Amino acid sequence: MLELKANKDVLARGTIIDSKLDKGHGPMATVLIQRGTLNVGDPFICNNISGKVRAMMNERGQRIKTALPSDPVQVLGFDQVPQSSDIFAVVEDEKEIKRITSERQRLKREIDQKKISAQSLDSMSALIKEGTIKNLPIIIKGDVDGSIEALSEQLTKISNDEVGVQVIHKSVGMVSESDVLLAAASNAVIVGFHVQISSNAKLQAQQEGVDIRTYNVIYQAVEEITLALEGLLEPEEIEETLGKAVVQESFKIPKIGFIAGSKVLEGNIVRNGKARVIRDDEEIANGEITSLKHLKDDAKEIKEGFECGIGINDFSKFKEGDFIICYEIKSLKRKLKLN
């Protein structure tokens, strides 16, 4: 039988299988060593993050100085929290690490900015063309990858055909100044889960007007974001009938125009209220009540059973038997109906 063995005499290389921001130790990650031997003190690079192994712990939480292929070890010494599935690699030259990470960070910033610009332009195009699609850009920061993904999944579920959540960035770690600048550039809300906000980020957020919200329970985040999305929904407009009058005669008053001498059959007729004129079950006019009189006196409101004179802007052809419906339009805040 052919026995396959990982080479332990080369520079260590592995994969991040979990990561978090520990309050006591800072950024740390569980690395599955795939080749080579990892030692305390080794400089390493992990995607666009660098560091030096300060300490290692095995699966039993015991401190160790060396890790071999197939060993899962917790590594301390990252300058930022890495992402799951990132490649972890030891590098001999620390100067080379700084050059590589600096270049990778520059490329990442360029790519992120291009993504944000493209997403924003796409969103704006949709808004202009359809007038109904709205997105709430969100940046998610969390203590571990698992909670970030869970929160991201829950937030995307509260989208519907009119409004939605657009997660433009998500990563492990405290809310930083760069997160705030990213949010300011994309008009995003920052949602932090089990993380703190750096003092520089707080100051920058005040200057840029960026909204940062932190939570310890996922459902609280979902509730607040749902309310924010409901604020993006166009309000529902409903018509409420205020009163109904029947025209008994039509006459003209100098400087005012044609007036419908009427009797209020139901509810109230209100000056400056909206009105439609109905004749033979068809609407023949729709406007605003610009004149309302009781006898010779101006009135703000005429109640059921009373007679009055009604003037409607841009309409003069009243006939006996016409009905005048007085109404108002109310805007109601809508609740989010999920897909």
Steps between C-alpha positions, in 0.01 A plus 500: 500500500628847408530714813440872439658744745489878510843659485579649841841637404368796299346832594163443665184544298138445598139617481297716739205293622368747760583848626387749762587816686575391856463768770808377684726393214389710204472352148547123497426213266494122484740383230510149353865438416524326162875495450815607677564567867360811668699648788441779748670809361443415132398801287203428276264641241129424469327655199558874558575455873841441655637417842739296709402193701495622862346186645331175396251272672395148408142368492516445880588864563859419597778732391742346252811624321482286186220376274531230233298413187134406571513682837216751561646777717382832633743771395547839666688780329277624216482876450136458386242224514537273193210342310412132499661308209783756465842348428752530784868492394828552684746730319874520566552870431293737719572791263349297217189444715450874542539560127256222406235596756523867408447417132212262577329756722530761226346264244222405740412866560485562125282194441266589789462856376422380148241260637336772706495744208350238269238395755405859574468586132292188435272585792459858384423387144229270631356778714490738207348249258247335728460752780416229752814294567695616805796342676639558847881455481640327809847423632511210748775463762495205738706308752511173301427393143208282609303782657572731206364247251195429719421871530559561129265216410225630730530856370476396135179312582320822594526634145204506264428620145507868600776532757796290601821470698824527304794364702792681339764379746528256792798404712615392845628766739406821675348788305797694366560838342530336156154345548358846566667646192361213293153562644524872427598434138206263445236657731497178702396414855757311708361207698730363769433167671684428828770753407616836626555826312848649496531855632623624162202333331258675739657838426504436126136385508394826667686703239364299205147453637527120483247292695666222707276251681627222724310196624547192716191316375429433132123550519549854638711588196240349268217695670678835469607446140145392414371832641763685297390318184137582570606863504616459139162368387275745323209576735163353410251767402138436589194710430270578792154642425411793726152585377244501220274781379234527230480804271163675514578799279788687336564873512782746439655731759706797375878461552448142620343314210238230475374353825301182557217559744503164678378299796737277697364144501779322688802596710659842458598722208834669572650812343829425319405133498523298181175449310363311206173569319288196410227513235307190390748281691796647309770735622494821296736715706765470769652793684518692825228678694617861476181660630262382772217719631209465738248763394728799434772407746823318422523165675779252569267203529134419438345205681237247393149642455609859433487692174802677355661650193793304355757629251749266332807628316486484119139374493180695440249272328305380804156347442219421738537142618880490477675347799809659653725258685744665742807288583861507615808295414686344794851357485548186706836352594526157347623182664759290323345200327777250444546285193 
